[in-house]
Amino acid sequence: MIELEGVPELIDPVMVAAFEGWNDAGDAASTAVAHLDREWKGEVFAALDAEDYYDFQVNRPTVFLDNGVRKITWPTTRLSVVRIGGDKPRDLVLVRGIEPSMRWRSFCNELLAFAHELGVEMVVILGALLGDTPHTRPVPVSGVTSDPDLARTMDLEETRYEGPTGIVGILQEACTHAGVPAVSLWAAVPHYVSQPPNPKATLALLNRLEDLIGLRIPLGELPEDARAWQLGVDQLAAEDSEVAEYVQTLEEARDTAELPEASGEAIAREFERYLRRREPGTGPGGGPGVATEGGDSPFLRDPGSGRPRPPKPERPAQAPAPGPESTPPDSVPEPGAEPGAEPGPGGTAEGSADDSSDESGSGDSEK
């Protein structure tokens, strides 16, 4: 570990991580963490030593000029911290990097050592996968955990996946074995339009993260970018009759699957988010507001341990989208695959569905 600055003292920190590569279809997950870092002006305080974890023939360093001086940027994973103001301030530890080429166990142990030192209460890992989902519908986002207690207390799906996995799955398991609560959030990206960026999937992940940890996240221009992205894909699809017909088939399958699950829960979630965004004194100057329950802190008390824990989210309203995990980023899930698989970037996976907004929904997830 290369420490760039002194380790700060943090308030009720949650670690949010995303990694470019196999678990980042459309760059949706890594862009979500980059958005948080940019909107909240994160300060980098540490970085992993690139020599330890990266093959530079796979992830090459880049050369740039800084006032006429040649410098090198090495592929690595950096940690930054952001403080969210308001009546009850708290911190996020943002982890953003590239899926390591080697020594994954050491990589996870190093991140967990920092989590322990900083007093991190929960780790949320973002991922994105390719799936049979139409771009015209809310993006399926689902949350899973391998911790049975966390699955029960937070109404998450407990993963049953067996098969190949990426750094998202390895880090989540490492957290579980270390006793650190960990959740993975997965967005399903339409496989027929997988090229980055995908602001609609990024927006869906941020909306789901907002619901999970009870924070108001400033979205900036993301909603507008998501609408423009969808209009652009609409135009491309309209120019190809076969693609348009395929999209219509996906829409019909999605609508049919969701119809029996329709309820007032999704509407209630949207209304709660609307109210949270209208809280007075929670703009960029004062920092986004923290949703609280009964005037208490945003973290409830666990009666067993006395430790604070995240508030229990709403029960997902949608059914998960089926599909396997183990397909690579440039392939498509096999038709008729059984639900309940862990995702790689090329397939959908197990998890509960959460139709968060017009720009986000719910669906597949990992481990």
Short mmCIF file of C-alpha atoms in Angstrom, two decimals:
data_model
loop_
_atom_site.label_atom_id
_atom_site.label_comp_id
_atom_site.label_asym_id
_atom_site.label_seq_id
_atom_site.Cartn_x
_atom_site.Cartn_y
_atom_site.Cartn_z
CA MET A 1 0.00 0.00 0.00
CA ILE A 2 1.27 3.45 -0.92
CA GLU A 3 -0.16 6.06 1.43
CA LEU A 4 -0.60 9.35 -0.36
CA GLU A 5 -1.84 11.31 2.64
CA GLY A 6 -2.59 10.71 6.30
CA VAL A 7 -5.54 8.43 7.01
CA PRO A 8 -8.47 10.63 8.08
CA GLU A 9 -10.79 10.03 11.03
CA LEU A 10 -14.15 9.07 9.58
CA ILE A 11 -17.75 9.27 10.78
CA ASP A 12 -19.93 6.13 10.34
CA PRO A 13 -18.11 5.22 7.10
CA VAL A 14 -19.44 2.97 4.35
CA MET A 15 -17.03 1.68 1.70
CA VAL A 16 -18.32 1.78 -1.90
CA ALA A 17 -16.18 -0.05 -4.47
CA ALA A 18 -16.20 -0.71 -8.21
CA PHE A 19 -13.64 -2.21 -10.57
CA GLU A 20 -13.19 -1.82 -14.30
CA GLY A 21 -13.07 -5.00 -16.35
CA TRP A 22 -15.01 -8.25 -16.26
CA ASN A 23 -17.65 -7.08 -13.76
CA ASP A 24 -18.25 -3.65 -15.30
CA ALA A 25 -20.42 -3.94 -18.42
CA GLY A 26 -20.86 -0.58 -20.11
CA ASP A 27 -18.48 0.91 -17.47
CA ALA A 28 -21.66 1.48 -15.46
CA ALA A 29 -20.26 0.53 -12.03
CA SER A 30 -16.91 2.32 -12.22
CA THR A 31 -18.65 5.41 -13.62
CA ALA A 32 -21.03 5.40 -10.64
CA VAL A 33 -18.14 5.55 -8.15
CA ALA A 34 -16.41 8.18 -10.30
CA HIS A 35 -19.62 10.22 -10.16
CA LEU A 36 -19.70 10.06 -6.36
CA ASP A 37 -16.04 11.08 -6.21
CA ARG A 38 -16.62 14.00 -8.57
CA GLU A 39 -19.88 15.29 -7.05
CA TRP A 40 -18.61 15.11 -3.47
CA LYS A 41 -15.03 16.18 -4.32
CA GLY A 42 -13.35 13.10 -2.92
CA GLU A 43 -9.81 13.34 -1.58
CA VAL A 44 -7.49 10.46 -2.49
CA PHE A 45 -5.56 9.29 0.55
CA ALA A 46 -4.12 5.93 -0.52
CA ALA A 47 -3.39 3.70 -3.51
CA LEU A 48 -2.39 0.09 -3.91
CA ASP A 49 1.08 -0.61 -5.25
CA ALA A 50 0.59 -1.33 -8.96
CA GLU A 51 3.63 -3.63 -9.03
CA ASP A 52 1.91 -6.07 -6.69
CA TYR A 53 -1.33 -6.69 -8.58
CA TYR A 54 -1.21 -5.69 -12.25
CA ASP A 55 0.24 -7.16 -15.42
CA PHE A 56 1.38 -4.08 -17.33
CA GLN A 57 1.14 -5.92 -20.65
CA VAL A 58 -2.58 -6.34 -19.95
CA ASN A 59 -3.22 -2.97 -18.28
CA ARG A 60 -0.57 -0.67 -19.69
CA PRO A 61 0.61 2.54 -17.99
CA THR A 62 0.03 5.80 -19.84
CA VAL A 63 2.40 8.71 -20.46
CA PHE A 64 1.24 12.33 -20.32
CA LEU A 65 2.75 15.81 -20.29
CA ASP A 66 2.38 18.04 -17.23
CA ASN A 67 3.67 21.55 -18.04
CA GLY A 68 6.07 20.01 -20.52
CA VAL A 69 7.26 17.32 -18.10
CA ARG A 70 6.61 13.72 -19.08
CA LYS A 71 4.87 11.70 -16.36
CA ILE A 72 3.46 8.18 -16.08
CA THR A 73 0.11 7.06 -14.71
CA TRP A 74 0.18 3.46 -13.50
CA PRO A 75 -2.92 1.24 -13.44
CA THR A 76 -3.94 0.77 -9.83
CA THR A 77 -6.74 1.01 -7.28
CA ARG A 78 -7.16 4.25 -5.33
CA LEU A 79 -9.06 5.05 -2.16
CA SER A 80 -10.67 8.41 -1.55
CA VAL A 81 -12.94 9.78 1.15
CA VAL A 82 -15.94 12.08 0.91
CA ARG A 83 -17.79 13.72 3.79
CA ILE A 84 -21.53 14.12 3.46
CA GLY A 85 -22.70 17.13 5.42
CA GLY A 86 -26.00 17.87 7.09
CA ASP A 87 -27.31 17.56 10.62
CA LYS A 88 -25.74 14.11 10.95
CA PRO A 89 -22.58 14.08 8.80
CA ARG A 90 -21.00 10.83 7.75
CA ASP A 91 -18.33 9.60 5.34
CA LEU A 92 -17.96 7.33 2.35
CA VAL A 93 -14.74 5.55 1.44
CA LEU A 94 -14.67 5.22 -2.35
CA VAL A 95 -12.60 2.44 -3.92
CA ARG A 96 -12.10 2.67 -7.67
CA GLY A 97 -9.66 0.73 -9.77
CA ILE A 98 -9.08 -2.06 -12.26
CA GLU A 99 -9.72 -5.72 -11.60
CA PRO A 100 -6.28 -7.01 -10.53
CA SER A 101 -4.33 -9.39 -12.75
CA MET A 102 -2.90 -11.46 -9.88
CA ARG A 103 -2.78 -12.05 -6.09
CA TRP A 104 -6.49 -11.47 -5.53
CA ARG A 105 -6.43 -12.70 -1.92
CA SER A 106 -3.68 -10.26 -0.99
CA PHE A 107 -5.52 -7.52 -2.87
CA CYS A 108 -8.72 -8.09 -0.85
CA ASN A 109 -6.82 -8.42 2.43
CA GLU A 110 -5.15 -5.08 1.82
CA LEU A 111 -8.47 -3.37 1.18
CA LEU A 112 -9.99 -5.00 4.25
CA ALA A 113 -7.06 -3.87 6.39
CA PHE A 114 -7.88 -0.30 5.42
CA ALA A 115 -11.60 -0.91 6.03
CA HIS A 116 -10.78 -2.15 9.54
CA GLU A 117 -8.45 0.76 10.28
CA LEU A 118 -11.02 3.29 9.08
CA GLY A 119 -13.89 1.70 11.01
CA VAL A 120 -15.93 0.85 7.92
CA GLU A 121 -19.37 -0.46 8.95
CA MET A 122 -20.44 -1.92 5.61
CA VAL A 123 -18.95 -2.56 2.16
CA VAL A 124 -21.09 -2.06 -0.96
CA ILE A 125 -19.60 -3.36 -4.21
CA LEU A 126 -21.08 -2.20 -7.52
CA GLY A 127 -21.11 -4.32 -10.65
CA ALA A 128 -22.74 -4.44 -14.08
CA LEU A 129 -23.49 -7.36 -16.39
CA LEU A 130 -24.91 -8.01 -19.84
CA GLY A 131 -28.43 -9.37 -19.93
CA ASP A 132 -31.58 -9.92 -21.95
CA THR A 133 -33.15 -6.64 -20.91
CA PRO A 134 -34.66 -3.98 -23.20
CA HIS A 135 -33.14 -0.51 -23.12
CA THR A 136 -36.64 1.01 -23.06
CA ARG A 137 -37.48 -0.33 -19.60
CA PRO A 138 -36.08 0.54 -16.15
CA VAL A 139 -32.63 -0.97 -15.64
CA PRO A 140 -32.84 -4.12 -13.48
CA VAL A 141 -30.74 -3.68 -10.35
CA SER A 142 -30.50 -6.26 -7.61
CA GLY A 143 -28.66 -6.66 -4.36
CA VAL A 144 -27.24 -9.88 -2.93
CA THR A 145 -25.07 -10.95 -0.06
CA SER A 146 -23.44 -14.16 1.12
CA ASP A 147 -24.15 -13.26 4.76
CA PRO A 148 -27.40 -14.99 5.90
CA ASP A 149 -27.93 -12.51 8.74
CA LEU A 150 -27.46 -9.52 6.46
CA ALA A 151 -29.81 -11.05 3.89
CA ARG A 152 -32.49 -11.41 6.56
CA THR A 153 -32.09 -8.00 8.22
CA MET A 154 -31.86 -6.02 4.97
CA ASP A 155 -34.25 -8.06 2.81
CA LEU A 156 -31.52 -9.04 0.35
CA GLU A 157 -31.09 -12.24 -1.58
CA GLU A 158 -28.59 -14.74 -0.24
CA THR A 159 -26.50 -15.96 -3.15
CA ARG A 160 -26.47 -19.63 -4.09
CA TYR A 161 -24.26 -19.22 -7.14
CA GLU A 162 -21.59 -21.76 -8.03
CA GLY A 163 -19.18 -21.11 -10.92
CA PRO A 164 -16.59 -18.63 -12.23
CA THR A 165 -16.49 -15.26 -10.54
CA GLY A 166 -14.69 -11.91 -10.66
CA ILE A 167 -13.09 -9.62 -8.12
CA VAL A 168 -16.54 -8.45 -6.98
CA GLY A 169 -17.40 -11.96 -5.80
CA ILE A 170 -13.99 -12.53 -4.24
CA LEU A 171 -14.07 -9.26 -2.30
CA GLN A 172 -17.59 -9.93 -1.03
CA GLU A 173 -16.57 -13.37 0.25
CA ALA A 174 -13.46 -11.90 1.86
CA CYS A 175 -15.65 -9.37 3.66
CA THR A 176 -17.96 -12.12 4.88
CA HIS A 177 -15.08 -14.20 6.26
CA ALA A 178 -13.64 -11.09 7.94
CA GLY A 179 -16.97 -10.30 9.59
CA VAL A 180 -17.56 -7.12 7.58
CA PRO A 181 -21.15 -6.73 6.27
CA ALA A 182 -21.01 -6.67 2.46
CA VAL A 183 -23.58 -6.24 -0.30
CA SER A 184 -23.19 -6.41 -4.08
CA LEU A 185 -25.44 -4.30 -6.32
CA TRP A 186 -25.72 -5.36 -9.95
CA ALA A 187 -27.16 -3.51 -12.93
CA ALA A 188 -28.18 -5.42 -16.06
CA VAL A 189 -27.02 -3.76 -19.29
CA PRO A 190 -28.72 -4.65 -22.60
CA HIS A 191 -26.33 -6.98 -24.38
CA TYR A 192 -27.18 -5.52 -27.80
CA VAL A 193 -25.96 -2.07 -26.73
CA SER A 194 -23.08 -2.89 -24.40
CA GLN A 195 -20.60 -0.19 -25.43
CA PRO A 196 -19.75 2.34 -22.72
CA PRO A 197 -20.86 4.68 -21.45
CA ASN A 198 -24.28 3.65 -20.18
CA PRO A 199 -25.57 6.54 -18.04
CA LYS A 200 -28.94 4.86 -17.58
CA ALA A 201 -27.34 1.86 -15.84
CA THR A 202 -25.08 4.16 -13.80
CA LEU A 203 -28.12 6.14 -12.67
CA ALA A 204 -29.92 2.92 -11.71
CA LEU A 205 -27.00 1.82 -9.54
CA LEU A 206 -26.85 5.19 -7.77
CA ASN A 207 -30.59 5.15 -7.09
CA ARG A 208 -30.33 1.66 -5.60
CA LEU A 209 -27.29 2.68 -3.54
CA GLU A 210 -29.21 5.70 -2.27
CA ASP A 211 -32.03 3.47 -1.06
CA LEU A 212 -29.63 0.97 0.51
CA ILE A 213 -27.55 3.33 2.64
CA GLY A 214 -30.14 6.06 3.19
CA LEU A 215 -28.27 8.94 1.57
CA ARG A 216 -29.39 11.57 -0.87
CA ILE A 217 -26.99 11.34 -3.80
CA PRO A 218 -26.62 14.38 -6.07
CA LEU A 219 -27.26 13.14 -9.60
CA GLY A 220 -26.03 16.15 -11.56
CA GLU A 221 -26.58 15.70 -15.30
CA LEU A 222 -27.01 11.92 -15.12
CA PRO A 223 -30.84 11.92 -15.58
CA GLU A 224 -30.48 14.09 -18.69
CA ASP A 225 -27.64 11.92 -20.00
CA ALA A 226 -29.73 8.80 -19.42
CA ARG A 227 -32.65 10.22 -21.41
CA ALA A 228 -30.34 11.24 -24.24
CA TRP A 229 -28.76 7.78 -24.23
CA GLN A 230 -32.14 6.08 -24.53
CA LEU A 231 -33.25 8.37 -27.34
CA GLY A 232 -30.03 7.62 -29.20
CA VAL A 233 -30.53 3.87 -28.87
CA ASP A 234 -34.17 4.29 -29.93
CA GLN A 235 -33.02 5.93 -33.15
CA LEU A 236 -30.45 3.23 -33.85
CA ALA A 237 -32.98 0.47 -33.21
CA ALA A 238 -35.54 2.14 -35.49
CA GLU A 239 -33.06 2.00 -38.37
CA ASP A 240 -32.82 -1.81 -38.19
CA SER A 241 -36.08 -3.74 -38.38
CA GLU A 242 -34.55 -6.90 -36.92
CA VAL A 243 -33.22 -5.04 -33.89
CA ALA A 244 -36.55 -3.24 -33.42
CA GLU A 245 -38.39 -6.56 -33.52
CA TYR A 246 -35.97 -8.09 -31.04
CA VAL A 247 -36.37 -5.15 -28.65
CA GLN A 248 -40.15 -5.53 -28.86
CA THR A 249 -39.81 -9.22 -27.96
CA LEU A 250 -37.71 -8.32 -24.91
CA GLU A 251 -40.24 -5.67 -23.88
CA GLU A 252 -43.12 -8.14 -24.04
CA ALA A 253 -41.19 -10.72 -22.01
CA ARG A 254 -40.22 -8.14 -19.40
CA ASP A 255 -43.72 -6.71 -19.07
CA THR A 256 -45.26 -10.17 -18.77
CA ALA A 257 -42.80 -11.18 -16.07
CA GLU A 258 -43.37 -8.01 -14.06
CA LEU A 259 -47.16 -7.87 -14.27
CA PRO A 260 -47.90 -10.36 -11.45
CA GLU A 261 -45.44 -8.56 -9.18
CA ALA A 262 -46.97 -5.10 -9.62
CA SER A 263 -47.75 -3.48 -6.26
CA GLY A 264 -47.74 -0.18 -4.44
CA GLU A 265 -44.24 -0.76 -3.02
CA ALA A 266 -42.45 0.67 -6.06
CA ILE A 267 -44.67 3.77 -5.95
CA ALA A 268 -44.02 4.16 -2.22
CA ARG A 269 -40.27 3.92 -2.80
CA GLU A 270 -40.41 6.59 -5.48
CA PHE A 271 -42.43 8.88 -3.23
CA GLU A 272 -39.95 8.43 -0.36
CA ARG A 273 -37.05 9.29 -2.66
CA TYR A 274 -38.93 12.35 -3.91
CA LEU A 275 -39.46 13.57 -0.35
CA ARG A 276 -35.83 12.86 0.57
CA ARG A 277 -34.63 14.99 -2.34
CA ARG A 278 -36.88 17.86 -1.21
CA GLU A 279 -35.53 17.95 2.35
CA PRO A 280 -34.62 21.56 3.25
CA GLY A 281 -30.98 22.40 3.74
CA THR A 282 -29.67 19.38 1.88
CA GLY A 283 -28.17 20.98 -1.19
CA PRO A 284 -24.57 20.78 -2.33
CA GLY A 285 -23.56 23.57 0.04
CA GLY A 286 -24.78 21.80 3.15
CA GLY A 287 -24.19 18.34 1.79
CA PRO A 288 -26.83 15.81 0.83
CA GLY A 289 -29.28 14.89 3.55
CA VAL A 290 -29.32 11.60 5.36
CA ALA A 291 -32.59 9.76 5.56
CA THR A 292 -33.30 8.90 9.17
CA GLU A 293 -35.86 6.76 10.88
CA GLY A 294 -37.79 8.20 13.79
CA GLY A 295 -35.29 11.03 14.17
CA ASP A 296 -32.54 8.58 15.08
CA SER A 297 -29.25 8.15 13.23
CA PRO A 298 -29.36 6.67 9.70
CA PHE A 299 -27.97 3.46 11.17
CA LEU A 300 -30.26 1.48 13.45
CA ARG A 301 -28.99 -0.34 16.50
CA ASP A 302 -28.53 -4.08 16.35
CA PRO A 303 -30.10 -5.35 19.61
CA GLY A 304 -27.73 -8.32 19.65
CA SER A 305 -24.42 -6.52 19.39
CA GLY A 306 -25.26 -2.90 20.08
CA ARG A 307 -23.45 -1.96 16.85
CA PRO A 308 -25.16 0.33 14.36
CA ARG A 309 -26.45 -1.29 11.22
CA PRO A 310 -27.98 0.11 8.02
CA PRO A 311 -31.73 0.70 7.90
CA LYS A 312 -33.82 -2.07 6.41
CA PRO A 313 -34.71 -1.27 2.78
CA GLU A 314 -38.06 -1.79 1.13
CA ARG A 315 -38.96 -5.25 -0.08
CA PRO A 316 -38.18 -5.46 -3.81
CA ALA A 317 -41.26 -5.32 -5.98
CA GLN A 318 -40.11 -6.90 -9.21
CA ALA A 319 -39.21 -10.40 -10.23
CA PRO A 320 -35.56 -11.05 -11.12
CA ALA A 321 -34.54 -11.42 -14.71
CA PRO A 322 -33.18 -14.90 -15.55
CA GLY A 323 -29.77 -15.63 -16.99
CA PRO A 324 -26.33 -17.18 -16.27
CA GLU A 325 -23.24 -15.45 -14.99
CA SER A 326 -20.34 -17.16 -16.52
CA THR A 327 -20.47 -15.74 -20.05
CA PRO A 328 -17.68 -13.29 -20.93
CA PRO A 329 -18.38 -9.60 -21.63
CA ASP A 330 -18.68 -10.06 -25.38
CA SER A 331 -21.23 -12.85 -25.28
CA VAL A 332 -24.93 -13.22 -24.59
CA PRO A 333 -26.68 -15.42 -22.02
CA GLU A 334 -28.13 -18.68 -23.27
CA PRO A 335 -31.88 -18.44 -23.83
CA GLY A 336 -34.04 -20.13 -21.25
CA ALA A 337 -31.33 -20.13 -18.58
CA GLU A 338 -32.44 -20.82 -15.03
CA PRO A 339 -32.61 -17.82 -12.68
CA GLY A 340 -30.39 -17.65 -9.64
CA ALA A 341 -26.93 -17.49 -11.25
CA GLU A 342 -24.21 -15.11 -10.19
CA PRO A 343 -23.40 -12.53 -12.87
CA GLY A 344 -20.32 -11.87 -14.83
CA PRO A 345 -20.52 -8.91 -17.15
CA GLY A 346 -22.02 -11.13 -19.83
CA GLY A 347 -25.01 -12.59 -18.01
CA THR A 348 -27.73 -11.94 -15.51
CA ALA A 349 -27.88 -13.46 -12.12
CA GLU A 350 -29.71 -14.11 -8.95
CA GLY A 351 -31.19 -11.39 -6.81
CA SER A 352 -34.32 -9.52 -6.07
CA ALA A 353 -35.70 -6.85 -8.32
CA ASP A 354 -36.18 -3.26 -7.31
CA ASP A 355 -37.86 -0.88 -9.74
CA SER A 356 -36.25 2.24 -8.33
CA SER A 357 -37.24 4.90 -10.84
CA ASP A 358 -37.94 5.71 -14.44
CA GLU A 359 -34.24 5.37 -14.97
CA SER A 360 -33.62 2.35 -12.72
CA GLY A 361 -35.30 -0.88 -11.92
CA SER A 362 -34.12 -4.11 -10.50
CA GLY A 363 -32.98 -7.46 -11.60
CA ASP A 364 -29.91 -9.57 -11.56
CA SER A 365 -27.03 -9.73 -9.19
CA GLU A 366 -24.10 -11.61 -7.89
CA LYS A 367 -23.00 -13.74 -5.03
#
